[in-house]
Amino acid sequence: MITRIKTLALAVFTAGLFLMLGCSSKTEQENMKTNKEELVTIFPKGQKGPKANFTGNAYNIGLVEVDSVFTTAVGNVYFEPGARSNWHSHPAGQILIITDGVGYHQIEGQPIETIRKGDVVKCPPNVRHWHGASPEVGLQQLYIVPNTEKGIVDWQETVNDEQYFKQK
Amino acid sequence: MITRIKTLALAVFTAGLFLMLGCSSKTEQENMKTNKEELVTIFPKGQKGPKANFTGNAYNIGLVEVDSVFTTAVGNVYFEPGARSNWHSHPAGQILIITDGVGYHQIEGQPIETIRKGDVVKCPPNVRHWHGASPEVGLQQLYIVPNTEKGIVDWQETVNDEQYFKQK
């Protein structure tokens, strides 16, 4: 009888240990997701943005190509932590829809604003701005460029570290 | 010695059983997510769409209000399983970006197409269409209406069950 109780106790103890080990590794993985690049991904990662226009690793995929009917360009950019666009402007402006992560957006002459999942940003036509991930967490963002008959983007100079780290 | 082996075997067996039960309940919950309304949500749910324009429960939140600069309306609709829009058309067309779930889109005269996370749909100007969730799984979709100076939407009649269930 005592042997059976011991056996059962050992079984339950070992089961608990396995359960803790087995399930906690899953929870740790989930926590890691918000600190590394495993944000929720909706679209394929696409092509790495050129060094001429981006600092760090940013990946762009076009979702709606420009045509004369919709006159709208839509795409997704995934910025790895620390990555950002150069300064640039859009002849007809740009709308950003943040679908996951944490990043920065700055309109020239204004403070850097922190942008997060669910945020919507509008940058008016011909206004210089840049956007990208925060240093610690990546950013998934949709971009919408309307009225593309006016032009799409004018790329300008790099956002240097002094500018990027000058938060608040 | 044999008792110890038996004890160990029982412990490992019980541990395995607990591990299966403990972790499978988590996996089942994750599977449930895709069958119920717990899709990935990026935006607040918003307001329930009126019965005049929707069958079932659909919730709309505006993200970009119409103005004369961007001339673009953007918003998110969450369709509960079985919910769908009425037939309607847009004077300047519409772009849909599916961010989670499974749904249907139909352009009049064409077969129903199944739409899923990551899909992009373009419906041309003044073409009758409807969209909504599948019967079993909800749908999260962003909509983009370009060139709003031409108008936004012309609502028309209900998509009845015969039309909705006529898949493929």
Tab-separated table of C-alpha atoms in Angstrom:
chain	number	residue	atom	x	y	z
A	1	MET	CA	0.000	0.000	0.000
A	2	ILE	CA	2.764	2.431	0.996
A	3	THR	CA	4.729	1.483	-2.132
A	4	ARG	CA	1.665	2.313	-4.237
A	5	ILE	CA	1.261	5.690	-2.534
A	6	LYS	CA	4.962	6.405	-3.049
A	7	THR	CA	4.635	5.349	-6.680
A	8	LEU	CA	1.639	7.594	-7.170
A	9	ALA	CA	3.321	10.522	-5.415
A	10	LEU	CA	6.408	10.131	-7.599
A	11	ALA	CA	4.241	9.871	-10.696
A	12	VAL	CA	2.310	13.023	-9.842
A	13	PHE	CA	5.518	14.916	-8.937
A	14	THR	CA	7.220	13.879	-12.171
A	15	ALA	CA	4.081	14.691	-14.156
A	16	GLY	CA	3.976	18.156	-12.619
A	17	LEU	CA	7.633	18.701	-13.422
A	18	PHE	CA	7.171	17.637	-17.065
A	19	LEU	CA	4.060	19.797	-17.310
A	20	MET	CA	5.913	22.852	-15.985
A	21	LEU	CA	8.863	22.305	-18.261
A	22	GLY	CA	6.759	21.431	-21.304
A	23	CYS	CA	4.378	24.374	-21.028
A	24	SER	CA	6.659	27.077	-19.651
A	25	SER	CA	8.922	26.836	-22.678
A	26	LYS	CA	5.888	27.734	-24.798
A	27	THR	CA	5.055	30.772	-22.650
A	28	GLU	CA	8.649	31.956	-22.818
A	29	GLN	CA	8.529	31.704	-26.587
A	30	GLU	CA	5.383	33.826	-26.619
A	31	ASN	CA	6.986	36.495	-24.423
A	32	MET	CA	10.036	36.544	-26.664
A	33	LYS	CA	7.798	37.384	-29.627
A	34	THR	CA	7.199	40.952	-28.508
A	35	ASN	CA	10.895	41.657	-27.974
A	36	LYS	CA	12.301	40.122	-31.117
A	37	GLU	CA	11.261	40.113	-34.715
A	38	GLU	CA	8.405	37.625	-34.348
A	39	LEU	CA	5.610	40.162	-34.572
A	40	VAL	CA	2.297	39.152	-36.091
A	41	THR	CA	2.941	38.828	-39.798
A	42	ILE	CA	0.068	39.226	-42.222
A	43	PHE	CA	1.974	39.514	-45.507
A	44	PRO	CA	5.132	37.949	-46.974
A	45	LYS	CA	8.277	39.770	-45.842
A	46	GLY	CA	9.159	40.998	-49.339
A	47	GLN	CA	12.430	42.538	-50.513
A	48	LYS	CA	15.035	44.259	-48.374
A	49	GLY	CA	14.921	48.036	-48.823
A	50	PRO	CA	18.074	49.506	-50.409
A	51	LYS	CA	20.802	51.090	-48.249
A	52	ALA	CA	20.303	54.267	-50.276
A	53	ASN	CA	16.883	54.777	-48.631
A	54	PHE	CA	16.999	52.844	-45.333
A	55	THR	CA	19.217	52.469	-42.264
A	56	GLY	CA	19.200	48.893	-40.937
A	57	ASN	CA	16.994	46.084	-42.217
A	58	ALA	CA	13.605	47.047	-43.624
A	59	TYR	CA	11.577	44.787	-45.911
A	60	ASN	CA	8.947	46.018	-48.362
A	61	ILE	CA	6.201	44.147	-50.166
A	62	GLY	CA	3.916	45.878	-52.643
A	63	LEU	CA	0.248	44.941	-52.211
A	64	VAL	CA	-1.465	47.267	-54.686
A	65	GLU	CA	0.501	48.370	-57.710
A	66	VAL	CA	-0.114	51.833	-59.103
A	67	ASP	CA	-2.697	52.080	-61.861
A	68	SER	CA	-4.838	54.786	-63.409
A	69	VAL	CA	-8.111	53.501	-61.891
A	70	PHE	CA	-7.339	53.405	-58.154
A	71	THR	CA	-4.368	55.849	-58.320
A	72	THR	CA	-3.278	54.389	-54.966
A	73	ALA	CA	-0.162	52.470	-53.894
A	74	VAL	CA	-0.440	50.114	-50.912
A	75	GLY	CA	2.259	47.965	-49.338
A	76	ASN	CA	3.711	46.650	-46.106
A	77	VAL	CA	7.071	47.431	-44.561
A	78	TYR	CA	8.585	45.391	-41.754
A	79	PHE	CA	11.293	47.342	-39.906
A	80	GLU	CA	13.636	45.295	-37.721
A	81	PRO	CA	14.480	46.954	-34.371
A	82	GLY	CA	16.601	50.059	-35.017
A	83	ALA	CA	15.746	50.222	-38.737
A	84	ARG	CA	14.259	53.394	-40.233
A	85	SER	CA	13.620	55.123	-43.515
A	86	ASN	CA	15.580	58.116	-44.760
A	87	TRP	CA	13.910	61.483	-44.657
A	88	HIS	CA	11.450	61.626	-47.539
A	89	SER	CA	8.240	63.257	-48.740
A	90	HIS	CA	5.245	62.311	-50.875
A	91	PRO	CA	3.750	64.700	-53.450
A	92	ALA	CA	0.224	63.606	-52.416
A	93	GLY	CA	0.957	62.616	-48.788
A	94	GLN	CA	1.000	59.223	-47.078
A	95	ILE	CA	-1.136	57.268	-44.605
A	96	LEU	CA	0.484	54.690	-42.298
A	97	ILE	CA	-1.481	51.949	-40.527
A	98	ILE	CA	0.505	50.211	-37.782
A	99	THR	CA	-0.441	46.531	-37.511
A	100	ASP	CA	2.092	45.386	-34.896
A	101	GLY	CA	5.158	46.405	-32.920
A	102	VAL	CA	6.496	49.759	-31.780
A	103	GLY	CA	8.105	52.466	-33.886
A	104	TYR	CA	8.752	56.140	-34.423
A	105	HIS	CA	7.383	58.701	-36.855
A	106	GLN	CA	8.656	62.245	-37.173
A	107	ILE	CA	7.439	65.135	-39.261
A	108	GLU	CA	10.279	67.632	-39.706
A	109	GLY	CA	10.225	70.340	-37.041
A	110	GLN	CA	7.977	68.293	-34.721
A	111	PRO	CA	8.925	65.875	-31.900
A	112	ILE	CA	9.310	62.165	-32.650
A	113	GLU	CA	6.023	60.366	-31.953
A	114	THR	CA	5.915	56.753	-30.787
A	115	ILE	CA	3.617	54.626	-32.961
A	116	ARG	CA	2.118	51.265	-32.003
A	117	LYS	CA	-0.258	48.565	-33.215
A	118	GLY	CA	-3.567	50.169	-34.215
A	119	ASP	CA	-2.193	53.684	-34.734
A	120	VAL	CA	-2.886	55.640	-37.906
A	121	VAL	CA	-0.531	58.379	-39.110
A	122	LYS	CA	-1.172	60.949	-41.835
A	123	CYS	CA	1.732	62.894	-43.317
A	124	PRO	CA	0.589	65.767	-45.571
A	125	PRO	CA	1.810	66.278	-49.145
A	126	ASN	CA	5.383	67.510	-49.633
A	127	VAL	CA	6.171	67.426	-45.904
A	128	ARG	CA	9.487	65.831	-44.920
A	129	HIS	CA	9.147	62.865	-42.538
A	130	TRP	CA	10.706	59.551	-41.585
A	131	HIS	CA	9.428	56.397	-39.893
A	132	GLY	CA	10.827	53.178	-38.545
A	133	ALA	CA	11.055	50.737	-35.661
A	134	SER	CA	11.993	51.536	-32.077
A	135	PRO	CA	15.494	50.415	-31.050
A	136	GLU	CA	14.130	47.422	-29.092
A	137	VAL	CA	10.980	46.309	-30.950
A	138	GLY	CA	10.281	45.989	-34.679
A	139	LEU	CA	7.403	47.567	-36.581
A	140	GLN	CA	4.867	46.220	-39.051
A	141	GLN	CA	3.242	49.034	-41.024
A	142	LEU	CA	0.968	49.307	-44.006
A	143	TYR	CA	1.444	52.389	-46.172
A	144	ILE	CA	-1.126	53.998	-48.426
A	145	VAL	CA	-0.057	56.590	-50.984
A	146	PRO	CA	-3.123	58.265	-52.549
A	147	ASN	CA	-3.428	60.191	-55.801
A	148	THR	CA	-0.312	58.653	-57.301
A	149	GLU	CA	-0.785	60.658	-60.491
A	150	LYS	CA	0.923	63.432	-58.508
A	151	GLY	CA	3.955	61.240	-57.768
A	152	ILE	CA	4.839	58.667	-55.121
A	153	VAL	CA	7.959	59.454	-53.091
A	154	ASP	CA	10.968	61.787	-53.055
A	155	TRP	CA	13.827	60.146	-51.168
A	156	GLN	CA	16.217	62.364	-49.219
A	157	GLU	CA	19.054	62.003	-46.683
A	158	THR	CA	19.698	59.444	-43.915
A	159	VAL	CA	18.199	59.813	-40.436
A	160	ASN	CA	21.403	59.723	-38.419
A	161	ASP	CA	21.771	58.227	-34.923
A	162	GLU	CA	21.619	61.643	-33.253
A	163	GLN	CA	18.250	62.326	-34.869
A	164	TYR	CA	16.957	58.788	-34.290
A	165	PHE	CA	17.853	58.599	-30.610
A	166	LYS	CA	16.579	62.116	-29.818
A	167	GLN	CA	13.299	60.860	-28.380
A	168	LYS	CA	11.062	63.234	-26.428
B	1	MET	CA	14.725	-3.175	-8.546
B	2	ILE	CA	11.672	-4.287	-10.537
B	3	THR	CA	9.467	-2.148	-8.272
B	4	ARG	CA	11.650	0.856	-9.035
B	5	ILE	CA	11.476	0.224	-12.754
B	6	LYS	CA	7.699	-0.161	-12.491
B	7	THR	CA	7.538	3.046	-10.457
B	8	LEU	CA	9.641	4.898	-12.979
B	9	ALA	CA	7.622	3.542	-15.900
B	10	LEU	CA	4.360	4.599	-14.241
B	11	ALA	CA	5.816	8.021	-13.449
B	12	VAL	CA	6.928	8.572	-17.037
B	13	PHE	CA	3.602	7.290	-18.408
B	14	THR	CA	1.596	9.535	-16.068
B	15	ALA	CA	3.883	12.461	-16.809
B	16	GLY	CA	3.330	11.949	-20.521
B	17	LEU	CA	-0.422	11.780	-20.003
B	18	PHE	CA	-0.463	15.007	-17.957
B	19	LEU	CA	1.785	16.680	-20.494
B	20	MET	CA	-0.546	15.695	-23.328
B	21	LEU	CA	-3.619	16.823	-21.440
B	22	GLY	CA	-2.034	20.015	-20.105
B	23	CYS	CA	-0.590	21.174	-23.386
B	24	SER	CA	-3.287	19.918	-25.722
B	25	SER	CA	-5.846	22.071	-23.943
B	26	LYS	CA	-3.723	25.071	-24.946
B	27	THR	CA	-3.507	23.875	-28.537
B	28	GLU	CA	-7.261	23.328	-28.607
B	29	GLN	CA	-7.764	26.880	-27.396
B	30	GLU	CA	-5.554	28.125	-30.202
B	31	ASN	CA	-7.521	26.121	-32.747
B	32	MET	CA	-10.751	27.449	-31.279
B	33	LYS	CA	-9.495	30.980	-31.932
B	34	THR	CA	-9.759	30.520	-35.651
B	35	ASN	CA	-13.254	29.060	-35.370
B	36	LYS	CA	-14.733	31.686	-33.085
B	37	GLU	CA	-14.494	35.424	-32.975
B	38	GLU	CA	-11.071	35.631	-31.313
B	39	LEU	CA	-9.171	36.613	-34.430
B	40	VAL	CA	-6.173	38.927	-34.153
B	41	THR	CA	-7.600	42.372	-33.483
B	42	ILE	CA	-5.577	45.434	-34.410
B	43	PHE	CA	-8.236	48.144	-34.046
B	44	PRO	CA	-11.147	48.792	-31.685
B	45	LYS	CA	-14.288	46.910	-32.750
B	46	GLY	CA	-16.259	50.083	-33.543
B	47	GLN	CA	-19.991	50.402	-34.185
B	48	LYS	CA	-22.348	47.683	-35.335
B	49	GLY	CA	-23.290	48.130	-38.990
B	50	PRO	CA	-26.987	48.871	-39.570
B	51	LYS	CA	-29.418	46.107	-40.562
B	52	ALA	CA	-30.240	48.182	-43.657
B	53	ASN	CA	-26.753	47.422	-45.063
B	54	PHE	CA	-25.584	44.212	-43.347
B	55	THR	CA	-26.834	40.691	-42.617
B	56	GLY	CA	-25.607	39.410	-39.231
B	57	ASN	CA	-23.165	41.211	-36.971
B	58	ALA	CA	-20.558	43.414	-38.642
B	59	TYR	CA	-18.642	46.152	-36.810
B	60	ASN	CA	-17.061	49.166	-38.503
B	61	ILE	CA	-14.459	51.613	-37.251
B	62	GLY	CA	-13.336	54.542	-39.357
B	63	LEU	CA	-9.547	55.050	-39.354
B	64	VAL	CA	-9.123	57.849	-41.881
B	65	GLU	CA	-11.977	60.291	-42.323
B	66	VAL	CA	-12.581	61.776	-45.738
B	67	ASP	CA	-10.883	65.087	-46.438
B	68	SER	CA	-9.918	67.098	-49.491
B	69	VAL	CA	-6.163	66.437	-49.127
B	70	PHE	CA	-5.975	62.624	-49.043
B	71	THR	CA	-9.395	62.029	-50.688
B	72	THR	CA	-9.251	58.531	-49.197
B	73	ALA	CA	-11.442	56.731	-46.655
B	74	VAL	CA	-9.879	53.919	-44.602
B	75	GLY	CA	-11.512	51.750	-41.965
B	76	ASN	CA	-11.761	48.270	-40.507
B	77	VAL	CA	-14.742	45.933	-40.540
B	78	TYR	CA	-14.991	42.841	-38.358
B	79	PHE	CA	-17.576	40.385	-39.687
B	80	GLU	CA	-18.741	37.697	-37.268
B	81	PRO	CA	-19.131	34.239	-38.854
B	82	GLY	CA	-22.059	34.322	-41.326
B	83	ALA	CA	-22.181	38.145	-41.464
B	84	ARG	CA	-21.932	39.946	-44.816
B	85	SER	CA	-22.543	43.271	-46.466
B	86	ASN	CA	-25.427	43.977	-48.821
B	87	TRP	CA	-24.672	44.262	-52.498
B	88	HIS	CA	-23.078	47.663	-53.075
B	89	SER	CA	-20.762	49.605	-55.350
B	90	HIS	CA	-18.227	52.420	-55.035
B	91	PRO	CA	-18.034	55.278	-57.572
B	92	ALA	CA	-14.202	55.142	-57.424
B	93	GLY	CA	-13.776	51.447	-56.506
B	94	GLN	CA	-12.566	49.799	-53.293
B	95	ILE	CA	-9.478	47.944	-52.045
B	96	LEU	CA	-9.809	45.320	-49.287
B	97	ILE	CA	-6.849	44.106	-47.206
B	98	ILE	CA	-7.636	40.971	-45.190
B	99	THR	CA	-5.772	40.960	-41.870
B	100	ASP	CA	-7.242	37.803	-40.306
B	101	GLY	CA	-9.899	35.124	-40.663
B	102	VAL	CA	-11.719	33.670	-43.646
B	103	GLY	CA	-14.412	35.292	-45.759
B	104	TYR	CA	-16.057	35.648	-49.134
B	105	HIS	CA	-15.968	38.319	-51.814
B	106	GLN	CA	-18.127	38.297	-54.911
B	107	ILE	CA	-18.192	40.610	-57.894
B	108	GLU	CA	-21.591	40.326	-59.606
B	109	GLY	CA	-21.555	37.739	-62.380
B	110	GLN	CA	-18.399	36.059	-61.077
B	111	PRO	CA	-18.010	33.102	-58.663
B	112	ILE	CA	-17.626	33.743	-54.936
B	113	GLU	CA	-13.936	33.896	-54.029
B	114	THR	CA	-12.655	32.815	-50.622
B	115	ILE	CA	-10.496	35.491	-48.990
B	116	ARG	CA	-8.031	34.969	-46.157
B	117	LYS	CA	-5.412	36.732	-44.041
B	118	GLY	CA	-2.937	38.516	-46.325
B	119	ASP	CA	-5.228	38.657	-49.372
B	120	VAL	CA	-5.821	41.893	-51.271
B	121	VAL	CA	-9.002	42.460	-53.280
B	122	LYS	CA	-9.679	45.247	-55.788
B	123	CYS	CA	-13.235	45.957	-56.866
B	124	PRO	CA	-13.433	48.404	-59.814
B	125	PRO	CA	-15.564	51.566	-59.808
B	126	ASN	CA	-19.353	51.154	-60.127
B	127	VAL	CA	-19.172	47.348	-60.066
B	128	ARG	CA	-21.645	45.581	-57.759
B	129	HIS	CA	-20.027	43.382	-55.105
B	130	TRP	CA	-20.436	42.085	-51.563
B	131	HIS	CA	-18.048	40.777	-48.918
B	132	GLY	CA	-18.246	39.158	-45.529
B	133	ALA	CA	-17.172	36.307	-43.273
B	134	SER	CA	-17.404	32.600	-44.036
B	135	PRO	CA	-20.160	30.742	-42.165
B	136	GLU	CA	-17.671	29.207	-39.695
B	137	VAL	CA	-14.879	31.769	-39.290
B	138	GLY	CA	-15.039	35.561	-38.917
B	139	LEU	CA	-13.182	38.111	-41.035
B	140	GLN	CA	-11.053	41.143	-40.200
B	141	GLN	CA	-10.694	43.455	-43.205
B	142	LEU	CA	-9.340	46.899	-43.860
B	143	TYR	CA	-11.068	48.855	-46.604
B	144	ILE	CA	-9.599	51.670	-48.663
B	145	VAL	CA	-11.866	53.858	-50.783
B	146	PRO	CA	-9.763	56.113	-53.048
B	147	ASN	CA	-10.749	59.335	-54.823
B	148	THR	CA	-13.654	60.035	-52.488
B	149	GLU	CA	-14.463	63.232	-54.364
B	150	LYS	CA	-16.291	60.877	-56.757
B	151	GLY	CA	-18.406	59.425	-53.924
B	152	ILE	CA	-17.962	56.651	-51.375
B	153	VAL	CA	-20.605	53.903	-51.512
B	154	ASP	CA	-23.994	53.133	-53.044
B	155	TRP	CA	-25.818	50.611	-50.864
B	156	GLN	CA	-28.134	48.121	-52.536
B	157	GLU	CA	-30.117	44.963	-51.660
B	158	THR	CA	-29.404	42.142	-49.165
B	159	VAL	CA	-27.252	39.133	-50.074
B	160	ASN	CA	-29.767	36.378	-49.323
B	161	ASP	CA	-28.905	32.913	-47.995
B	162	GLU	CA	-29.209	31.305	-51.426
B	163	GLN	CA	-26.594	33.702	-52.819
B	164	TYR	CA	-24.375	33.484	-49.729
B	165	PHE	CA	-24.278	29.684	-49.543
B	166	LYS	CA	-23.762	29.226	-53.302
B	167	GLN	CA	-20.030	28.659	-52.952
B	168	LYS	CA	-18.028	27.364	-55.899
